JSON list of C-alpha atoms in Angstrom, two decimals:
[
{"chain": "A", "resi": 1, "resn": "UNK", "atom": "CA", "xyz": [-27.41, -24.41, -46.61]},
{"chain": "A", "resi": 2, "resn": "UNK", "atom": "CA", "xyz": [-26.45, -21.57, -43.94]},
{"chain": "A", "resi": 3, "resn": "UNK", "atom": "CA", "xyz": [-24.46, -19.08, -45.17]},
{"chain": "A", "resi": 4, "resn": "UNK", "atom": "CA", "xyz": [-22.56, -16.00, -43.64]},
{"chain": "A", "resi": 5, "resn": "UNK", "atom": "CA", "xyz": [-19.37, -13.52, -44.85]},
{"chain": "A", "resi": 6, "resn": "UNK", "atom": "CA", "xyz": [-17.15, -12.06, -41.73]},
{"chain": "A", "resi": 7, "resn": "UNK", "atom": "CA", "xyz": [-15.27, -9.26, -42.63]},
{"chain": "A", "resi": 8, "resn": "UNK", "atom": "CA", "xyz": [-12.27, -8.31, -41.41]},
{"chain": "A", "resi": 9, "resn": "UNK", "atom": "CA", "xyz": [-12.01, -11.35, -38.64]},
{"chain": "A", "resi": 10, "resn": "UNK", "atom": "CA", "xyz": [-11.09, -9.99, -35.53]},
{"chain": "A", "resi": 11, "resn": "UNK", "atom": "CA", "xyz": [-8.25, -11.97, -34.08]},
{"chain": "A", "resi": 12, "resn": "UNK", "atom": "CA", "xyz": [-10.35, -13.60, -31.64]},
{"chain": "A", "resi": 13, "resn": "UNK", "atom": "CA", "xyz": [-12.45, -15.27, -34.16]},
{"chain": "A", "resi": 14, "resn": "UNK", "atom": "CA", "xyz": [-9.52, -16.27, -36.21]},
{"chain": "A", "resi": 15, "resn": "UNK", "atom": "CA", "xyz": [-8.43, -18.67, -33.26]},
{"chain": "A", "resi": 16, "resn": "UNK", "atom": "CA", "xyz": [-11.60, -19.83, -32.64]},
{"chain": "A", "resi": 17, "resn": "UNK", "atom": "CA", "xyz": [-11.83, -21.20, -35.86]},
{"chain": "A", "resi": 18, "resn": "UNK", "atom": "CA", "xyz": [-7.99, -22.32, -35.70]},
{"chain": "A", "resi": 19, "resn": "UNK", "atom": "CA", "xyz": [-8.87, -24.84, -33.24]},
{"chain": "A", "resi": 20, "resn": "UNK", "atom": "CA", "xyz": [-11.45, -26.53, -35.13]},
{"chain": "A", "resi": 21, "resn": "UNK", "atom": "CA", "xyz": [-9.46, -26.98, -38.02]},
{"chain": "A", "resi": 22, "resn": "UNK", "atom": "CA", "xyz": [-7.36, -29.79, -39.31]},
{"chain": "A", "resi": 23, "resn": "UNK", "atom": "CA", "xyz": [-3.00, -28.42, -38.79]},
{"chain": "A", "resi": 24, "resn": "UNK", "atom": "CA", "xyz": [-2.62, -27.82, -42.24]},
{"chain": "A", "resi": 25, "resn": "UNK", "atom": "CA", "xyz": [-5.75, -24.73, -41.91]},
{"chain": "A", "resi": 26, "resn": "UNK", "atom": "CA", "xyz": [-4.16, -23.57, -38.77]},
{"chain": "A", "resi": 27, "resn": "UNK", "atom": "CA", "xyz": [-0.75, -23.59, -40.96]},
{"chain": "A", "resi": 28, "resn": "UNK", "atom": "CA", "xyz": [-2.00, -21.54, -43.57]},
{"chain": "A", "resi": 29, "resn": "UNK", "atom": "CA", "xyz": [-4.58, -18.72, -41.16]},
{"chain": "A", "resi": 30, "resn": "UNK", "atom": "CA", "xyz": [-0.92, -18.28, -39.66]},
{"chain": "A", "resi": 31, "resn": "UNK", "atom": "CA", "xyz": [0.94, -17.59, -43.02]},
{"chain": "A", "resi": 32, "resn": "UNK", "atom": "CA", "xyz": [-1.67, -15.27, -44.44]},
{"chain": "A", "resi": 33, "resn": "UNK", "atom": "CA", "xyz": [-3.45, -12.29, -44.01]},
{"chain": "A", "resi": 34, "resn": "UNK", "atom": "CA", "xyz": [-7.09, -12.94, -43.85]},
{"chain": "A", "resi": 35, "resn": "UNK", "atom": "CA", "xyz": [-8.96, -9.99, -45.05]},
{"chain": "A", "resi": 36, "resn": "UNK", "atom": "CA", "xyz": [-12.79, -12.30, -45.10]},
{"chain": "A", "resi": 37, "resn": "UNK", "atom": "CA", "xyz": [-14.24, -15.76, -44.08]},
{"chain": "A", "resi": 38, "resn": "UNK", "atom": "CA", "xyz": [-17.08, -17.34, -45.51]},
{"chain": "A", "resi": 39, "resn": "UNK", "atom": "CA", "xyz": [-18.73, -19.91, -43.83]},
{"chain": "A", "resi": 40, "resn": "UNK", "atom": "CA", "xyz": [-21.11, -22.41, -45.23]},
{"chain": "A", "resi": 41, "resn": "UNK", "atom": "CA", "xyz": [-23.29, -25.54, -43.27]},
{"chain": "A", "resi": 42, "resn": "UNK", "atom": "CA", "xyz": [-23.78, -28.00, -46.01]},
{"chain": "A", "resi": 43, "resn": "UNK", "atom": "CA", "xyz": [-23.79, -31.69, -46.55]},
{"chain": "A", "resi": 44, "resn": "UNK", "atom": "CA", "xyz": [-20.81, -33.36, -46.83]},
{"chain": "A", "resi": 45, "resn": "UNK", "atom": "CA", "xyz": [-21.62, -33.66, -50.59]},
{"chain": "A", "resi": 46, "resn": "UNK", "atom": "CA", "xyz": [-22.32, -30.33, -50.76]},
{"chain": "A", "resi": 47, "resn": "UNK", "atom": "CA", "xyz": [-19.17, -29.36, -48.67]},
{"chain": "A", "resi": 48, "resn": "UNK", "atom": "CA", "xyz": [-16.89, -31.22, -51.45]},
{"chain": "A", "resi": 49, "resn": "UNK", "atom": "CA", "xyz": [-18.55, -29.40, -54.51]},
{"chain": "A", "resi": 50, "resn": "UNK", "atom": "CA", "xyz": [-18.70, -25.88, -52.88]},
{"chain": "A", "resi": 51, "resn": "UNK", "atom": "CA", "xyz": [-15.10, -26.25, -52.17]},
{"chain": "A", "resi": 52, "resn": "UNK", "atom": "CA", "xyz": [-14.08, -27.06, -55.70]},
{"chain": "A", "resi": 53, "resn": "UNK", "atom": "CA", "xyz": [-16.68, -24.14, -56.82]},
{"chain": "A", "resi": 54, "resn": "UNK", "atom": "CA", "xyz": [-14.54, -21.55, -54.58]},
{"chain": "A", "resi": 55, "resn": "UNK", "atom": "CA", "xyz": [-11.53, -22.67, -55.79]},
{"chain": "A", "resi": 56, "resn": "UNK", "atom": "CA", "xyz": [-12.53, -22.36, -58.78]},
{"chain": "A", "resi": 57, "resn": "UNK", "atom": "CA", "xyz": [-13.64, -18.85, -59.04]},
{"chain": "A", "resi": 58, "resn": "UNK", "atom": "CA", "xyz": [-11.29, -17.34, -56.93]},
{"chain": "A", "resi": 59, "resn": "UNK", "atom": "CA", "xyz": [-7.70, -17.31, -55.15]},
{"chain": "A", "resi": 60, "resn": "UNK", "atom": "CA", "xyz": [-9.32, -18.42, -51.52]},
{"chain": "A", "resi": 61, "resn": "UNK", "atom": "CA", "xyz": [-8.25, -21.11, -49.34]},
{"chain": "A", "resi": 62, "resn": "UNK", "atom": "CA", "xyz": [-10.88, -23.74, -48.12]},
{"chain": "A", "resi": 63, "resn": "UNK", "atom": "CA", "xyz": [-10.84, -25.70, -45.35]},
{"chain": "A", "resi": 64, "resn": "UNK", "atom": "CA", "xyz": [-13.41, -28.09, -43.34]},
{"chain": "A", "resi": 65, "resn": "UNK", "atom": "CA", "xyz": [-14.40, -26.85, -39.82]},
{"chain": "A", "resi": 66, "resn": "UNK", "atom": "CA", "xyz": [-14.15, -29.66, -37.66]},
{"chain": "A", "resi": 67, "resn": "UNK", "atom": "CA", "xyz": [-18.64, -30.01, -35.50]},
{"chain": "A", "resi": 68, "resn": "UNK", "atom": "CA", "xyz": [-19.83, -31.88, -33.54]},
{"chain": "A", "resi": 69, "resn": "UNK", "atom": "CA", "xyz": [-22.10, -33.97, -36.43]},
{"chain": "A", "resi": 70, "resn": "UNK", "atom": "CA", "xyz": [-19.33, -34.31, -39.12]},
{"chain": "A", "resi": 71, "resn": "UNK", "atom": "CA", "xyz": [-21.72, -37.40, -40.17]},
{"chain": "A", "resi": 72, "resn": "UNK", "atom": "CA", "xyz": [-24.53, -35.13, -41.61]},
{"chain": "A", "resi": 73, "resn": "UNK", "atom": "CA", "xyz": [-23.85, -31.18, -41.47]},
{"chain": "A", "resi": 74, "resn": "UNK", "atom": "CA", "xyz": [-20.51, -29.87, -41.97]},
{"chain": "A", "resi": 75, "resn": "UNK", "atom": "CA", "xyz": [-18.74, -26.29, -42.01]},
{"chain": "A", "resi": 76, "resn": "UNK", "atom": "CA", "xyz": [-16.47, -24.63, -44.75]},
{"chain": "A", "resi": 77, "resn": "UNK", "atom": "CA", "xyz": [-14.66, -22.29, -44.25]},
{"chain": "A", "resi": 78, "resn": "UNK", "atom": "CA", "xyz": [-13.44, -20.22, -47.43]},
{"chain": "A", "resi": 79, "resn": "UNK", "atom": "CA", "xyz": [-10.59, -17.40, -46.21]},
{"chain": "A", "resi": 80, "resn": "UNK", "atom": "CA", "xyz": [-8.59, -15.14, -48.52]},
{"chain": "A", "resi": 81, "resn": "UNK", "atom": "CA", "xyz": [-9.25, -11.50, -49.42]},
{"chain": "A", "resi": 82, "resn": "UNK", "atom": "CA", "xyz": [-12.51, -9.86, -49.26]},
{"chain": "A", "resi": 83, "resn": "UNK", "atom": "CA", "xyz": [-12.93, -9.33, -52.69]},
{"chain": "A", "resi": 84, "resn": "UNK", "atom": "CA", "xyz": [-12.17, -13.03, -53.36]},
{"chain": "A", "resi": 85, "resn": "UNK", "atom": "CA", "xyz": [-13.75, -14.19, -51.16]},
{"chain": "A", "resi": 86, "resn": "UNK", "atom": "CA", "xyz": [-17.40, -12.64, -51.99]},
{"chain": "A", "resi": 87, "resn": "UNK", "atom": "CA", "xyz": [-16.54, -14.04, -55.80]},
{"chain": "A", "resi": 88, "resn": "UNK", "atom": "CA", "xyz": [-16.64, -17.72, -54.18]},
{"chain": "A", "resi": 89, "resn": "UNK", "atom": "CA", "xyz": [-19.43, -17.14, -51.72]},
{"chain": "A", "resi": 90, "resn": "UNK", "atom": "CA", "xyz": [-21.28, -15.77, -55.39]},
{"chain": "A", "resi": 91, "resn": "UNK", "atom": "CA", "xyz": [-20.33, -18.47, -57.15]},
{"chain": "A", "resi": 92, "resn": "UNK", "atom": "CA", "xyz": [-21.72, -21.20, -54.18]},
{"chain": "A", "resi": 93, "resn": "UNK", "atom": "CA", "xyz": [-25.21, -19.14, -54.06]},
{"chain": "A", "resi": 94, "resn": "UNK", "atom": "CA", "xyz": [-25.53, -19.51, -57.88]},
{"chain": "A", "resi": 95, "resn": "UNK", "atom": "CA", "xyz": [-24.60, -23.12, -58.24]},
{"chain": "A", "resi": 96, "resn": "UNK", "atom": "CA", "xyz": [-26.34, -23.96, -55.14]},
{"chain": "A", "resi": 97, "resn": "UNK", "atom": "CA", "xyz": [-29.52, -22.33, -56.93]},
{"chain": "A", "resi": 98, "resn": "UNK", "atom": "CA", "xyz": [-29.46, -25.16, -59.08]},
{"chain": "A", "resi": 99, "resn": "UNK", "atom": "CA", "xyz": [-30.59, -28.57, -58.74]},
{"chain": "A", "resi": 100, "resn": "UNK", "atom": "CA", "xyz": [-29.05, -31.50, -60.71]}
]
């Protein structure tokens, strides 16, 4: 797993990542104020569970960046506030700390 935190997204960046998302990401980066992004490289298993971990432990949005092996290794994104933001990356580290 790759991890990283931007920080106050210059708008630049925001688009970049707008056009590798599905319309309803681009929808909501559009709505809302985006004060962090966390992106994580993961599995596609992995990309389903850390999703529903972020959710979980804090008000973020999540949403799958579209690469070029979407077969194998795929991108989350996790936007929302800074503050919530570093609660879900937290809670991914921990869980993915742990092996089942």
């Amino acid at each position: 797993m790759n991890a990283r935190i931007i920080n106050a997204p210059q708008p630049d960046v925001l688009l970049m990542l707008q056009r590798r998302m599905p319309p309803h990401g681009r929808t909501w980066v559009k709505e809302h104020s985006v004060g962090s992004i966390g992106l994580i490289q993961a599995s596609v298993t992995d990309l389903f569970f850390f999703s529903d971990l972020a959710l979980k432990a804090a008000d973020v949005f999540t949403v799958e960046i579209y690469g070029t092996c979407p077969q194998h290794v795929t991108t989350l994104a996790i936007l929302g506030e800074t503050s919530a933001v570093k609660a879900a990356m937290e809670s991914i580290e921990i869980a993915g700390q742990t092996s089942f």
